[in-house]
């Protein structure tokens, strides 16, 4: 499969032979992840406690850095050195890279025993079960085309939830005129790419998104519509405070929570921060789809990819995978995390208003063929292409480059990275 060609596959066979983890022996699982914000850590704690109840110890491998770029770098080095962890939180195409390299365990027996095939949707199976082998256990489905808003600011200024770009601009202008920062922006490549996912979907519609960010179609990538996407991105910059560069996503969420800014455009892990701060949907904060994207979602699923481990560690690894797939856990975890369950048979009844909205809209989008992998979060294009798009977006946002020039660079960069 050409698209899954990977540098990891080139790691020597010697490293592969060594690649049986010893860290996970002796009653512990070593879990590498990037869930270090308040909401993320609270969600992860649900999993830790489940395992503790079974007498399985937890070796925590937190690598800070939203979106996971830093964590992936650490794990690639560990794998190349023949010392993988038991598991790592992984996204989409990155799982396929490790699978292609031959580094992941075969979970088929467990999956068959527990009936994973029947409950995990195909959009996820594509990444969890490449070439018919279960290599990862999906814990959730995040959707990324959201706006999180401070309700008191919206109420005070008499602003209704904007449903299209023009309404959004009118709302942001009003907020700015009132002396409040309209958008809490985290100036990191993955966060800016998250907003671009939504802008591509909103400006061009779902077919355009699929052409540009799934098919990597040159005509779409270099189109007038894409120029408009970048013009809109430039417009968003006029609503951002000067301290945006390198701001972490959860600090941006905190600005909305504290009323320093009115809105954040971010995936629904942001909700985890509101919940951790004891804020209530529709009372303290609002969640609505990025203007112009109602009816569709861009998604990413956090999964725990299981590495090949020695025989002594296989039992604990299977127990971890089983705990992740357990329906009660999927509800408890995702209520805290802000995401929807990865299993389709988990009831949404205990989720808050935003969580119920997420679950309902995800199902509706899937039925309407409007559930699309998030480019920014590794579910639309191979890792190298994603990285190339990140660079173009972030260079543009932090400079005075014209939208036309950025679009030229985008088309070139995607062609080169494929
Ligand atoms: C992950 C989320 C995580 C977010 C911020 C995303 O890529 O899917 O689970 O909360 O990054 O770190």
Coordinates of C-alpha atoms and ligand atoms in Angstrom, one line a residue:
X1 CA 0.0 0.0 0.0
X2 CA 1.9 3.0 -1.4
X3 CA 0.2 5.5 0.9
X4 CA 1.4 3.8 4.0
X5 CA 5.1 3.8 3.0
X6 CA 6.9 4.8 6.1
X7 CA 10.3 5.5 7.4
X8 CA 9.5 3.3 10.4
X9 CA 9.3 0.4 8.1
X10 CA 13.0 1.0 7.3
X11 CA 14.1 0.5 10.9
X12 CA 16.4 -2.6 10.9
X13 CA 15.2 -6.1 11.4
X14 CA 17.5 -6.2 14.4
X15 CA 15.6 -3.5 16.2
X16 CA 12.4 -5.4 15.4
X17 CA 13.8 -8.6 17.0
X18 CA 14.6 -6.6 20.1
X19 CA 11.3 -4.9 20.1
X20 CA 9.7 -6.9 22.8
X21 CA 9.1 -4.7 25.8
X22 CA 10.5 -5.6 29.1
X23 CA 9.1 -2.5 30.8
X24 CA 5.7 -4.1 30.9
X25 CA 6.7 -7.2 32.7
X26 CA 6.4 -7.5 36.5
X27 CA 2.7 -6.6 36.8
X28 CA 2.8 -3.2 35.1
X29 CA 1.8 -1.7 31.8
X30 CA 3.8 1.2 30.4
X31 CA 1.5 3.7 28.8
X32 CA 2.8 6.6 26.7
X33 CA 0.4 9.4 26.1
X34 CA 0.1 13.2 25.9
X35 CA -2.9 13.7 28.2
X36 CA -1.4 16.2 30.6
X37 CA -4.0 19.0 30.9
X38 CA -6.5 19.0 33.8
X39 CA -9.4 17.4 31.8
X40 CA -7.1 14.9 30.0
X41 CA -5.5 13.8 33.2
X42 CA -8.8 13.3 34.9
X43 CA -10.0 11.1 32.1
X44 CA -6.9 9.0 32.1
X45 CA -7.3 8.5 35.8
X46 CA -10.5 6.6 35.1
X47 CA -8.4 4.0 33.1
X48 CA -5.6 3.9 35.7
X49 CA -8.1 3.2 38.5
X50 CA -9.8 0.4 36.4
X51 CA -6.5 -1.3 36.0
X52 CA -5.5 -0.8 39.7
X53 CA -8.7 -2.7 40.6
X54 CA -7.4 -5.6 38.6
X55 CA -4.0 -5.4 40.4
X56 CA -2.2 -4.1 37.3
X57 CA 0.4 -1.4 37.9
X58 CA 0.7 1.7 35.7
X59 CA 4.0 3.1 34.5
X60 CA 3.1 6.5 33.4
X61 CA 4.8 7.8 30.2
X62 CA 3.3 11.3 29.9
X63 CA 4.9 13.4 27.2
X64 CA 3.5 16.9 27.3
X65 CA 2.5 18.5 24.0
X66 CA -1.1 18.8 22.7
X67 CA -1.9 16.9 19.6
X68 CA 0.9 14.4 20.4
X69 CA 3.8 15.4 18.1
X70 CA 6.3 15.2 20.9
X71 CA 5.0 11.9 22.2
X72 CA 5.2 10.3 18.8
X73 CA 8.8 11.4 18.4
X74 CA 9.6 9.8 21.8
X75 CA 8.0 6.5 20.9
X76 CA 9.6 6.4 17.4
X77 CA 13.0 6.6 19.1
X78 CA 12.0 4.0 21.6
X79 CA 10.8 1.6 18.9
X80 CA 13.9 2.2 16.8
X81 CA 16.0 1.3 19.8
X82 CA 14.1 -1.9 20.3
X83 CA 12.5 -0.7 23.6
X84 CA 8.8 0.0 22.9
X85 CA 6.3 0.7 25.7
X86 CA 3.4 -1.7 26.3
X87 CA 1.2 0.8 24.5
X88 CA 0.9 4.3 23.2
X89 CA -2.0 6.7 22.6
X90 CA -2.1 6.9 18.8
X91 CA -4.0 8.6 16.0
X92 CA -5.0 7.2 12.6
X93 CA -2.2 7.1 10.1
X94 CA 0.4 7.0 12.8
X95 CA -1.0 3.6 13.8
X96 CA -0.7 2.4 10.3
X97 CA 2.9 3.4 10.2
X98 CA 3.7 1.3 13.2
X99 CA 1.7 -1.6 11.9
X100 CA 3.5 -1.5 8.6
X101 CA 6.8 -1.6 10.4
X102 CA 5.7 -4.8 12.0
X103 CA 5.9 -3.4 15.5
X104 CA 2.3 -4.0 16.7
X105 CA 0.8 -6.9 18.5
X106 CA -2.0 -9.1 17.0
X107 CA -5.1 -8.6 19.2
X108 CA -7.4 -10.8 17.0
X109 CA -8.1 -13.5 19.6
X110 CA -9.2 -10.9 22.2
X111 CA -11.2 -8.9 19.7
X112 CA -13.0 -12.1 18.5
X113 CA -13.7 -13.1 22.1
X114 CA -15.2 -9.7 23.0
X115 CA -16.9 -9.0 19.7
X116 CA -15.1 -5.8 18.8
X117 CA -15.9 -6.2 15.1
X118 CA -19.6 -5.7 15.8
X119 CA -19.4 -2.6 17.8
X120 CA -16.5 -0.5 16.3
X121 CA -17.6 1.5 13.2
X122 CA -15.8 1.0 9.9
X123 CA -14.4 4.5 9.9
X124 CA -12.3 3.5 13.0
X125 CA -11.6 -0.1 12.0
X126 CA -9.7 1.2 9.0
X127 CA -7.0 2.3 11.5
X128 CA -7.4 -0.2 14.3
X129 CA -7.5 -3.3 12.1
X130 CA -5.2 -2.8 9.1
X131 CA -5.0 -5.9 6.8
X132 CA -7.5 -7.7 9.0
X133 CA -5.4 -7.6 12.2
X134 CA -6.6 -5.7 15.3
X135 CA -3.5 -3.8 16.5
X136 CA -5.1 -1.0 18.6
X137 CA -8.0 -0.5 21.0
X138 CA -10.0 2.7 20.3
X139 CA -11.1 4.6 23.4
X140 CA -13.1 7.5 21.9
X141 CA -14.2 9.6 18.9
X142 CA -13.4 13.3 19.2
X143 CA -15.0 15.7 16.7
X144 CA -13.0 18.8 16.0
X145 CA -15.3 21.3 14.3
X146 CA -16.5 23.0 17.4
X147 CA -16.6 26.5 18.9
X148 CA -16.5 26.8 22.7
X149 CA -18.0 30.1 24.0
X150 CA -18.3 32.0 27.2
X151 CA -22.0 32.3 27.7
X152 CA -21.9 35.4 30.0
X153 CA -20.1 37.3 27.3
X154 CA -22.6 36.2 24.6
X155 CA -25.5 37.1 26.8
X156 CA -24.2 40.5 27.9
X157 CA -23.6 41.5 24.3
X158 CA -26.8 39.9 23.0
X159 CA -25.0 37.6 20.6
X160 CA -26.7 34.5 19.1
X161 CA -24.7 31.4 18.2
X162 CA -23.4 32.2 14.7
X163 CA -24.3 29.6 12.0
X164 CA -22.3 30.9 9.1
X165 CA -19.2 32.9 8.3
X166 CA -20.9 36.3 8.0
X167 CA -22.7 35.9 11.3
X168 CA -19.5 34.8 12.9
X169 CA -17.7 37.9 11.7
X170 CA -20.5 40.1 12.9
X171 CA -20.3 38.4 16.4
X172 CA -16.6 38.7 16.6
X173 CA -16.7 42.4 15.6
X174 CA -19.2 43.1 18.3
X175 CA -17.0 41.3 20.9
X176 CA -13.9 43.2 19.8
X177 CA -15.7 46.5 19.9
X178 CA -16.6 45.7 23.6
X179 CA -12.9 45.4 24.4
X180 CA -12.9 41.6 24.7
X181 CA -10.6 39.2 22.8
X182 CA -13.0 37.4 20.4
X183 CA -10.9 34.3 19.9
X184 CA -8.6 32.5 22.3
X185 CA -5.8 31.3 19.9
X186 CA -3.1 28.8 20.6
X187 CA -0.3 29.6 18.2
X188 CA 1.0 26.0 17.6
X189 CA 1.0 24.3 14.3
X190 CA -1.5 21.5 15.2
X191 CA -3.9 24.0 16.8
X192 CA -3.9 26.2 13.7
X193 CA -4.3 23.2 11.5
X194 CA -7.3 22.2 13.6
X195 CA -9.0 25.5 12.7
X196 CA -8.0 25.1 9.0
X197 CA -9.8 21.7 9.0
X198 CA -13.0 23.6 10.0
X199 CA -12.4 26.5 7.6
X200 CA -11.9 24.1 4.6
X201 CA -15.1 22.3 5.5
X202 CA -17.0 25.5 6.2
X203 CA -15.8 27.4 3.1
X204 CA -15.9 24.7 0.5
X205 CA -18.3 22.1 2.0
X206 CA -17.8 18.4 2.7
X207 CA -17.1 17.4 -0.9
X208 CA -14.4 20.1 -1.1
X209 CA -12.9 18.9 2.2
X210 CA -12.7 15.3 0.9
X211 CA -11.1 16.4 -2.4
X212 CA -8.5 18.6 -0.7
X213 CA -7.8 16.8 2.5
X214 CA -8.6 13.2 1.8
X215 CA -7.9 12.7 -1.9
X216 CA -5.1 15.4 -1.9
X217 CA -6.5 16.6 -5.2
X218 CA -4.2 19.3 -6.7
X219 CA -7.1 21.2 -8.3
X220 CA -8.9 21.5 -5.0
X221 CA -5.7 22.4 -3.1
X222 CA -4.9 25.2 -5.5
X223 CA -8.4 26.4 -6.1
X224 CA -10.0 29.8 -5.5
X225 CA -11.9 28.2 -2.6
X226 CA -8.7 27.4 -0.9
X227 CA -7.5 31.0 -1.4
X228 CA -10.7 32.0 0.4
X229 CA -9.9 29.6 3.2
X230 CA -6.6 31.3 3.8
X231 CA -8.2 34.8 3.5
X232 CA -10.6 33.7 6.3
X233 CA -7.7 32.4 8.3
X234 CA -6.1 35.9 8.0
X235 CA -9.3 37.5 9.1
X236 CA -9.3 35.3 12.2
X237 CA -5.9 36.7 13.1
X238 CA -7.6 40.1 13.6
X239 CA -9.6 38.6 16.5
X240 CA -6.6 37.2 18.4
X241 CA -4.6 38.8 21.2
X242 CA -0.9 39.4 20.7
X243 CA 0.2 36.7 23.2
X244 CA -1.0 33.9 21.0
X245 CA 2.3 32.5 19.8
X246 CA 3.0 29.0 21.2
X247 CA 0.1 29.2 23.7
X248 CA -1.0 25.7 24.8
X249 CA -4.6 24.8 23.9
X250 CA -5.7 24.4 27.5
X251 CA -4.5 27.8 28.4
X252 CA -6.6 29.1 25.5
X253 CA -9.6 27.2 26.9
X254 CA -8.9 28.8 30.3
X255 CA -9.2 32.3 28.7
X256 CA -12.7 31.4 27.6
X257 CA -13.5 29.9 31.0
X258 CA -12.3 33.1 32.8
X259 CA -14.0 35.5 30.4
X260 CA -10.7 36.8 29.0
X261 CA -11.8 35.7 25.6
X262 CA -15.2 34.9 24.1
X263 CA -14.5 31.8 22.0
X264 CA -12.1 29.0 21.2
X265 CA -12.2 26.9 18.0
X266 CA -11.0 23.5 19.1
X267 CA -11.9 19.8 19.3
X268 CA -14.1 18.6 22.1
X269 CA -11.2 17.7 24.4
X270 CA -11.7 21.5 25.2
X271 CA -14.9 20.4 27.0
X272 CA -12.8 18.4 29.4
X273 CA -11.3 21.6 30.6
X274 CA -14.7 23.3 31.2
X275 CA -15.9 20.2 33.1
X276 CA -12.6 20.0 35.2
X277 CA -13.3 23.7 36.1
X278 CA -16.8 22.7 37.2
X279 CA -18.5 24.6 34.4
X280 CA -21.9 23.6 33.1
X281 CA -22.9 23.5 29.4
X282 CA -25.6 26.0 28.4
X283 CA -25.2 27.7 31.8
X284 CA -21.5 28.8 31.8
X285 CA -20.4 27.8 28.3
X286 CA -21.8 27.1 24.9
X287 CA -20.8 24.4 22.4
X288 CA -21.8 24.8 18.8
X289 CA -20.4 23.6 15.4
X290 CA -17.9 25.8 13.6
X291 CA -20.1 28.2 11.6
X292 CA -21.0 26.7 8.3
X293 CA -20.2 23.1 9.2
X294 CA -23.5 21.9 10.8
X295 CA -24.4 18.4 9.7
X296 CA -20.9 17.3 9.2
X297 CA -18.0 16.4 11.5
X298 CA -14.3 16.0 11.2
X299 CA -13.2 13.3 13.7
X300 CA -10.2 11.7 15.3
X301 CA -10.1 8.6 17.5
X302 CA -7.6 8.1 20.3
X303 CA -6.6 4.5 20.3
X304 CA -4.1 2.6 22.3
X305 CA -1.8 0.8 19.8
X306 CA -0.3 -2.3 21.4
X307 CA 3.3 -3.0 20.8
X308 CA 4.8 -6.5 20.5
X309 CA 5.8 -7.5 24.0
X310 CA 7.4 -10.5 25.6
X311 CA 5.3 -13.5 26.7
X312 CA 5.4 -12.4 30.4
X313 CA 3.8 -9.0 29.5
X314 CA 1.1 -10.3 27.2
X315 CA -1.5 -10.9 29.9
X316 CA -1.3 -7.4 31.3
X317 CA -1.4 -5.9 27.8
X318 CA -4.6 -7.9 27.0
X319 CA -6.1 -6.8 30.3
X320 CA -5.4 -3.2 29.3
X321 CA -7.0 -3.6 25.9
X322 CA -10.0 -5.3 27.4
X323 CA -10.4 -2.6 30.0
X324 CA -10.3 0.1 27.3
X325 CA -13.0 -1.7 25.3
X326 CA -15.4 -2.3 28.2
X327 CA -18.7 -0.4 27.6
X328 CA -19.0 1.0 31.1
X329 CA -15.5 2.3 31.0
X330 CA -16.1 3.9 27.5
X331 CA -19.0 5.8 29.0
X332 CA -17.2 6.9 32.2
X333 CA -14.0 7.9 30.4
X334 CA -15.7 9.9 27.6
X335 CA -18.0 11.8 29.9
X336 CA -14.8 13.3 31.4
X337 CA -12.8 13.5 28.3
X338 CA -15.3 15.4 26.2
X339 CA -15.5 12.8 23.4
X340 CA -18.0 10.2 22.2
X341 CA -17.5 6.5 22.9
X342 CA -15.7 4.5 20.2
X343 CA -18.2 1.7 20.6
X344 CA -21.6 2.2 18.9
X345 CA -23.5 0.3 21.6
X346 CA -22.7 2.7 24.5
X347 CA -25.7 4.7 25.7
X348 CA -25.3 8.5 25.8
X349 CA -27.8 9.0 28.6
X350 CA -25.3 10.0 31.2
X351 CA -23.5 12.5 29.0
X352 CA -24.0 16.3 29.5
X353 CA -25.7 18.4 26.9
X354 CA -22.6 18.9 24.7
X355 CA -21.7 15.2 24.9
X356 CA -25.2 14.2 23.8
X357 CA -25.0 16.7 21.0
X358 CA -21.6 15.2 20.0
X359 CA -22.9 11.6 20.0
X360 CA -26.1 12.5 18.0
X361 CA -24.3 14.7 15.5
X362 CA -21.6 12.1 14.9
X363 CA -24.3 9.5 14.1
X364 CA -26.1 11.8 11.8
X365 CA -23.0 12.8 10.0
X366 CA -21.9 9.2 9.6
X367 CA -25.4 8.3 8.1
X368 CA -25.2 11.3 5.7
X369 CA -21.6 10.4 4.6
X370 CA -20.4 13.6 6.2
X371 CA -18.1 12.1 8.8
X372 CA -14.6 12.9 7.6
X373 CA -11.2 12.2 9.1
X374 CA -9.5 15.2 10.6
X375 CA -6.4 16.3 8.7
X376 CA -5.0 18.0 11.7
X377 CA -5.4 15.0 13.9
X378 CA -3.9 12.3 11.7
X379 CA -7.1 10.8 10.2
X380 CA -7.2 12.2 6.7
X381 CA -3.7 12.1 5.1
X382 CA -0.4 10.2 5.8
X383 CA 1.8 11.7 8.5
X384 CA 4.3 13.3 6.1
X385 CA 1.5 15.1 4.2
X386 CA 0.0 16.3 7.5
X387 CA 3.4 17.7 8.6
X388 CA 3.8 19.5 5.3
X389 CA 0.3 21.1 5.6
X390 CA 1.1 22.1 9.2
X391 CA 4.2 24.0 8.0
X392 CA 2.4 25.9 5.3
X393 CA -0.5 26.9 7.6
X394 CA 1.7 28.0 10.5
X395 CA 4.2 29.9 8.3
X396 CA 1.2 31.8 6.7
X397 CA -0.4 32.6 10.0
X398 CA 2.7 34.0 11.6
X399 CA 3.8 36.0 8.5
X400 CA 2.4 38.5 6.0
X401 CA 2.3 36.0 3.2
X402 CA -0.6 36.4 0.8
X403 CA -3.3 33.8 0.6
X404 CA -2.5 33.2 -3.0
X405 CA 1.1 32.5 -2.2
X406 CA 0.2 30.2 0.7
X407 CA -2.1 28.2 -1.5
X408 CA 0.6 27.7 -4.1
X409 CA 2.9 26.5 -1.3
X410 CA 0.2 24.2 0.0
X411 CA -0.3 22.4 -3.4
X412 CA 3.4 22.1 -3.8
X413 CA 4.1 20.8 -0.3
X414 CA 1.3 18.2 -0.5
X415 CA 2.6 17.0 -3.9
X416 CA 6.1 16.7 -2.5
X417 CA 5.2 14.9 0.7
X418 CA 3.1 12.1 -0.9
Ligands
LIG1 C1 -6.2 14.1 20.9 C2 -6.9 14.4 22.2 C3 -6.1 15.4 23.0 C4 -5.8 16.6 22.1 C5 -5.0 17.7 22.8 C6 -5.8 15.3 20.2 O1 -5.0 14.9 19.1 O2 -7.0 13.2 20.1 O3 -7.2 13.3 23.0 O4 -6.9 15.8 24.1 O5 -5.0 16.2 21.0 O6 -3.9 17.2 23.4

